[in-house]
């Protein structure tokens, strides 16, 4: 990752994505507020300076954008999953534009990151949450699985100068989608 203020925008498949992105270097995350109450994981998120967002709350969204902007102004990195969470289905979902506003306000660059998991040369989708599955159940199920390969692809950075939020979201989504759909057949 490049030095200085950077908004990291990645697709979201599993809670493991957070550890993958942290392996690239220090960064804060934006995460749903419920994670703050999770045993162990909530503590780890707080220590990692996660900004918690209450979905559907306009006040929370404004506070999150202010926290992101302050972190970027200080030369830090902020990671977002602009799909809006781990969603059912395969492939890349639509990137929401709101969180890209912080990068525009500061003039930070956007670092699109494509994440995917494979096993035996095919996409491995059974790493995400199953319907109704909670964190502990997913954690234990993943521990019992055979190994898979986690891929982290840093794509060409996008300069926010002169762009609108929707343009930035579309540029990041297009890059991530193209990378995700290249090279591996579905399982």
C-alpha positions as YAML, in Angstrom:
chain: A
units: angstrom
residues:
- id: 1
  name: UNK
  ca: [0.00, 0.00, 0.00]
- id: 2
  name: UNK
  ca: [1.16, 3.49, -0.69]
- id: 3
  name: UNK
  ca: [2.02, 5.78, 2.21]
- id: 4
  name: UNK
  ca: [-0.20, 8.62, 3.35]
- id: 5
  name: UNK
  ca: [-3.94, 9.13, 3.35]
- id: 6
  name: UNK
  ca: [-5.62, 6.23, 1.58]
- id: 7
  name: UNK
  ca: [-9.17, 4.91, 1.40]
- id: 8
  name: UNK
  ca: [-9.01, 1.14, 0.91]
- id: 9
  name: UNK
  ca: [-12.19, -0.16, -0.80]
- id: 10
  name: UNK
  ca: [-12.56, -3.94, -0.99]
- id: 11
  name: UNK
  ca: [-15.25, -6.48, -1.73]
- id: 12
  name: UNK
  ca: [-16.46, -8.41, 1.31]
- id: 13
  name: UNK
  ca: [-16.83, -12.19, 1.52]
- id: 14
  name: UNK
  ca: [-15.92, -13.19, 5.07]
- id: 15
  name: UNK
  ca: [-14.82, -11.80, 8.43]
- id: 16
  name: UNK
  ca: [-11.40, -13.15, 7.42]
- id: 17
  name: UNK
  ca: [-11.20, -10.28, 4.89]
- id: 18
  name: UNK
  ca: [-10.34, -7.95, 7.76]
- id: 19
  name: UNK
  ca: [-7.27, -9.95, 8.73]
- id: 20
  name: UNK
  ca: [-6.19, -10.11, 5.08]
- id: 21
  name: UNK
  ca: [-6.37, -6.33, 4.72]
- id: 22
  name: UNK
  ca: [-4.58, -5.80, 8.04]
- id: 23
  name: UNK
  ca: [-1.75, -7.95, 6.68]
- id: 24
  name: UNK
  ca: [-1.08, -5.18, 4.12]
- id: 25
  name: UNK
  ca: [-0.40, -2.59, 6.79]
- id: 26
  name: UNK
  ca: [-2.08, -0.62, 9.55]
- id: 27
  name: UNK
  ca: [-5.53, 0.77, 8.80]
- id: 28
  name: UNK
  ca: [-8.76, 1.48, 10.60]
- id: 29
  name: UNK
  ca: [-12.01, -0.06, 9.44]
- id: 30
  name: UNK
  ca: [-15.62, 1.00, 9.25]
- id: 31
  name: UNK
  ca: [-17.82, -1.78, 10.64]
- id: 32
  name: UNK
  ca: [-21.39, -2.37, 11.76]
- id: 33
  name: UNK
  ca: [-22.01, -1.32, 15.35]
- id: 34
  name: UNK
  ca: [-23.05, -4.83, 16.48]
- id: 35
  name: UNK
  ca: [-19.42, -5.98, 16.19]
- id: 36
  name: UNK
  ca: [-18.52, -3.68, 19.09]
- id: 37
  name: UNK
  ca: [-20.47, -6.01, 21.43]
- id: 38
  name: UNK
  ca: [-18.99, -9.28, 20.15]
- id: 39
  name: UNK
  ca: [-16.72, -11.07, 22.63]
- id: 40
  name: UNK
  ca: [-13.02, -10.95, 21.66]
- id: 41
  name: UNK
  ca: [-13.77, -9.70, 18.12]
- id: 42
  name: UNK
  ca: [-15.30, -6.47, 19.46]
- id: 43
  name: UNK
  ca: [-12.25, -5.86, 21.63]
- id: 44
  name: UNK
  ca: [-9.93, -6.51, 18.67]
- id: 45
  name: UNK
  ca: [-11.95, -4.10, 16.54]
- id: 46
  name: UNK
  ca: [-11.75, -1.37, 19.19]
- id: 47
  name: UNK
  ca: [-7.99, -1.85, 19.59]
- id: 48
  name: UNK
  ca: [-7.68, -1.59, 15.79]
- id: 49
  name: UNK
  ca: [-9.46, 1.79, 15.94]
- id: 50
  name: UNK
  ca: [-12.54, 0.62, 14.08]
- id: 51
  name: UNK
  ca: [-15.20, 3.24, 13.42]
- id: 52
  name: UNK
  ca: [-18.58, 1.69, 14.26]
- id: 53
  name: UNK
  ca: [-21.64, 2.53, 12.18]
- id: 54
  name: UNK
  ca: [-25.27, 1.97, 13.10]
- id: 55
  name: UNK
  ca: [-26.87, 0.97, 9.82]
- id: 56
  name: UNK
  ca: [-29.82, 3.09, 8.81]
- id: 57
  name: UNK
  ca: [-28.88, 5.96, 11.13]
- id: 58
  name: UNK
  ca: [-28.21, 9.28, 9.40]
- id: 59
  name: UNK
  ca: [-26.53, 10.64, 12.54]
- id: 60
  name: UNK
  ca: [-24.24, 7.61, 12.72]
- id: 61
  name: UNK
  ca: [-23.32, 7.94, 9.03]
- id: 62
  name: UNK
  ca: [-22.40, 11.60, 9.53]
- id: 63
  name: UNK
  ca: [-20.23, 10.71, 12.54]
- id: 64
  name: UNK
  ca: [-18.54, 7.91, 10.61]
- id: 65
  name: UNK
  ca: [-17.72, 10.25, 7.72]
- id: 66
  name: UNK
  ca: [-16.31, 12.82, 10.17]
- id: 67
  name: UNK
  ca: [-14.12, 10.14, 11.82]
- id: 68
  name: UNK
  ca: [-12.95, 8.86, 8.43]
- id: 69
  name: UNK
  ca: [-12.14, 12.38, 7.24]
- id: 70
  name: UNK
  ca: [-10.14, 13.13, 10.41]
- id: 71
  name: UNK
  ca: [-8.14, 9.90, 10.04]
- id: 72
  name: UNK
  ca: [-7.42, 10.59, 6.36]
- id: 73
  name: UNK
  ca: [-6.45, 14.20, 7.11]
- id: 74
  name: UNK
  ca: [-3.94, 12.85, 9.64]
- id: 75
  name: UNK
  ca: [-2.39, 10.76, 6.85]
- id: 76
  name: UNK
  ca: [-3.94, 7.46, 7.93]
- id: 77
  name: UNK
  ca: [-5.64, 4.66, 6.07]
- id: 78
  name: UNK
  ca: [-9.30, 3.74, 6.33]
- id: 79
  name: UNK
  ca: [-10.75, 0.51, 4.94]
- id: 80
  name: UNK
  ca: [-14.36, 0.17, 3.85]
- id: 81
  name: UNK
  ca: [-16.45, -2.60, 2.36]
- id: 82
  name: UNK
  ca: [-18.66, -0.49, 0.07]
- id: 83
  name: UNK
  ca: [-20.97, -3.39, -0.76]
- id: 84
  name: UNK
  ca: [-22.52, -2.68, 2.64]
- id: 85
  name: UNK
  ca: [-21.62, -5.92, 4.39]
- id: 86
  name: UNK
  ca: [-21.38, -9.60, 3.65]
- id: 87
  name: UNK
  ca: [-24.28, -10.19, 1.31]
- id: 88
  name: UNK
  ca: [-25.67, -13.49, -0.01]
- id: 89
  name: UNK
  ca: [-24.78, -14.63, -3.49]
- id: 90
  name: UNK
  ca: [-21.60, -14.94, -5.47]
- id: 91
  name: UNK
  ca: [-19.61, -12.20, -7.11]
- id: 92
  name: UNK
  ca: [-19.25, -8.49, -6.53]
- id: 93
  name: UNK
  ca: [-22.26, -6.50, -5.33]
- id: 94
  name: UNK
  ca: [-22.95, -2.82, -6.03]
- id: 95
  name: UNK
  ca: [-20.55, -0.44, -4.26]
- id: 96
  name: UNK
  ca: [-22.40, 2.26, -2.29]
- id: 97
  name: UNK
  ca: [-20.99, 5.74, -2.78]
- id: 98
  name: UNK
  ca: [-21.46, 7.48, 0.57]
- id: 99
  name: UNK
  ca: [-18.18, 6.49, 2.26]
- id: 100
  name: UNK
  ca: [-16.16, 7.75, -0.72]
- id: 101
  name: UNK
  ca: [-17.05, 11.31, 0.31]
- id: 102
  name: UNK
  ca: [-14.33, 11.32, 2.97]
- id: 103
  name: UNK
  ca: [-11.66, 10.73, 0.30]
- id: 104
  name: UNK
  ca: [-13.02, 13.58, -1.80]
- id: 105
  name: UNK
  ca: [-13.05, 15.96, 1.20]
- id: 106
  name: UNK
  ca: [-9.38, 15.22, 1.93]
- id: 107
  name: UNK
  ca: [-8.11, 14.56, -1.60]
- id: 108
  name: UNK
  ca: [-7.07, 11.03, -0.62]
- id: 109
  name: UNK
  ca: [-6.53, 8.32, -3.18]
- id: 110
  name: UNK
  ca: [-8.72, 5.23, -3.37]
- id: 111
  name: UNK
  ca: [-7.03, 1.80, -3.26]
- id: 112
  name: UNK
  ca: [-9.40, -0.80, -4.77]
- id: 113
  name: UNK
  ca: [-8.67, -4.29, -3.43]
- id: 114
  name: UNK
  ca: [-10.11, -7.51, -4.78]
- id: 115
  name: UNK
  ca: [-10.44, -10.40, -2.35]
- id: 116
  name: UNK
  ca: [-11.39, -13.96, -3.21]
- id: 117
  name: UNK
  ca: [-10.89, -17.47, -1.93]
- id: 118
  name: UNK
  ca: [-10.14, -20.54, -4.01]
- id: 119
  name: UNK
  ca: [-9.74, -24.24, -3.55]
- id: 120
  name: UNK
  ca: [-8.52, -26.72, -6.16]
- id: 121
  name: UNK
  ca: [-8.30, -23.96, -8.80]
- id: 122
  name: UNK
  ca: [-11.95, -22.91, -8.42]
- id: 123
  name: UNK
  ca: [-13.71, -20.12, -6.55]
- id: 124
  name: UNK
  ca: [-14.47, -21.20, -2.99]
- id: 125
  name: UNK
  ca: [-17.65, -19.52, -1.78]
- id: 126
  name: UNK
  ca: [-18.35, -21.63, 1.31]
- id: 127
  name: UNK
  ca: [-16.30, -19.30, 3.47]
- id: 128
  name: UNK
  ca: [-19.04, -16.71, 3.85]
- id: 129
  name: UNK
  ca: [-21.85, -16.87, 6.39]
- id: 130
  name: UNK
  ca: [-24.60, -19.35, 5.62]
- id: 131
  name: UNK
  ca: [-28.21, -18.18, 6.11]
- id: 132
  name: UNK
  ca: [-28.85, -17.80, 9.85]
- id: 133
  name: UNK
  ca: [-25.26, -18.67, 10.76]
- id: 134
  name: UNK
  ca: [-23.68, -16.63, 13.55]
- id: 135
  name: UNK
  ca: [-20.02, -15.75, 13.98]
- id: 136
  name: UNK
  ca: [-19.12, -18.65, 16.30]
- id: 137
  name: UNK
  ca: [-20.79, -21.20, 14.02]
- id: 138
  name: UNK
  ca: [-18.99, -19.80, 10.98]
- id: 139
  name: UNK
  ca: [-15.67, -19.70, 12.85]
- id: 140
  name: UNK
  ca: [-15.96, -23.36, 13.89]
- id: 141
  name: UNK
  ca: [-17.14, -24.46, 10.44]
- id: 142
  name: UNK
  ca: [-14.19, -22.73, 8.77]
- id: 143
  name: UNK
  ca: [-11.75, -24.34, 11.22]
- id: 144
  name: UNK
  ca: [-13.04, -27.76, 10.13]
- id: 145
  name: UNK
  ca: [-12.68, -27.07, 6.38]
- id: 146
  name: UNK
  ca: [-9.79, -28.12, 4.21]
- id: 147
  name: UNK
  ca: [-7.40, -25.29, 3.43]
- id: 148
  name: UNK
  ca: [-8.18, -22.76, 0.76]
- id: 149
  name: UNK
  ca: [-6.16, -19.98, -0.82]
- id: 150
  name: UNK
  ca: [-6.92, -16.36, 0.05]
- id: 151
  name: UNK
  ca: [-6.12, -13.91, -2.74]
- id: 152
  name: UNK
  ca: [-5.52, -10.21, -2.16]
- id: 153
  name: UNK
  ca: [-5.12, -8.14, -5.33]
- id: 154
  name: UNK
  ca: [-4.14, -4.48, -5.06]
- id: 155
  name: UNK
  ca: [-5.59, -2.79, -8.13]
- id: 156
  name: UNK
  ca: [-4.62, 0.52, -9.72]
- id: 157
  name: UNK
  ca: [-5.26, 3.39, -7.26]
- id: 158
  name: UNK
  ca: [-7.90, 5.97, -8.20]
- id: 159
  name: UNK
  ca: [-7.33, 9.69, -7.66]
- id: 160
  name: UNK
  ca: [-10.37, 11.36, -6.07]
- id: 161
  name: UNK
  ca: [-9.54, 14.82, -7.46]
- id: 162
  name: UNK
  ca: [-12.39, 16.21, -9.52]
- id: 163
  name: UNK
  ca: [-14.57, 13.12, -9.09]
- id: 164
  name: UNK
  ca: [-17.95, 12.66, -7.45]
- id: 165
  name: UNK
  ca: [-18.73, 9.93, -4.90]
- id: 166
  name: UNK
  ca: [-20.72, 7.83, -7.39]
- id: 167
  name: UNK
  ca: [-17.92, 8.05, -9.96]
- id: 168
  name: UNK
  ca: [-15.37, 6.87, -7.41]
- id: 169
  name: UNK
  ca: [-17.60, 4.03, -6.23]
- id: 170
  name: UNK
  ca: [-18.24, 2.95, -9.83]
- id: 171
  name: UNK
  ca: [-14.53, 3.09, -10.71]
- id: 172
  name: UNK
  ca: [-13.58, 0.99, -7.67]
- id: 173
  name: UNK
  ca: [-16.43, -1.47, -8.25]
- id: 174
  name: UNK
  ca: [-15.57, -1.89, -11.95]
- id: 175
  name: UNK
  ca: [-11.92, -2.61, -11.15]
- id: 176
  name: UNK
  ca: [-12.75, -5.08, -8.37]
- id: 177
  name: UNK
  ca: [-15.42, -6.84, -10.46]
- id: 178
  name: UNK
  ca: [-13.10, -7.24, -13.47]
- id: 179
  name: UNK
  ca: [-10.34, -8.70, -11.29]
- id: 180
  name: UNK
  ca: [-12.75, -11.02, -9.45]
- id: 181
  name: UNK
  ca: [-14.19, -12.43, -12.67]
- id: 182
  name: UNK
  ca: [-10.77, -13.11, -14.19]
- id: 183
  name: UNK
  ca: [-9.08, -16.45, -13.97]
- id: 184
  name: UNK
  ca: [-11.10, -18.82, -11.78]
- id: 185
  name: UNK
  ca: [-14.22, -20.81, -12.61]
- id: 186
  name: UNK
  ca: [-16.99, -21.08, -10.01]
- id: 187
  name: UNK
  ca: [-16.97, -24.14, -7.77]
...
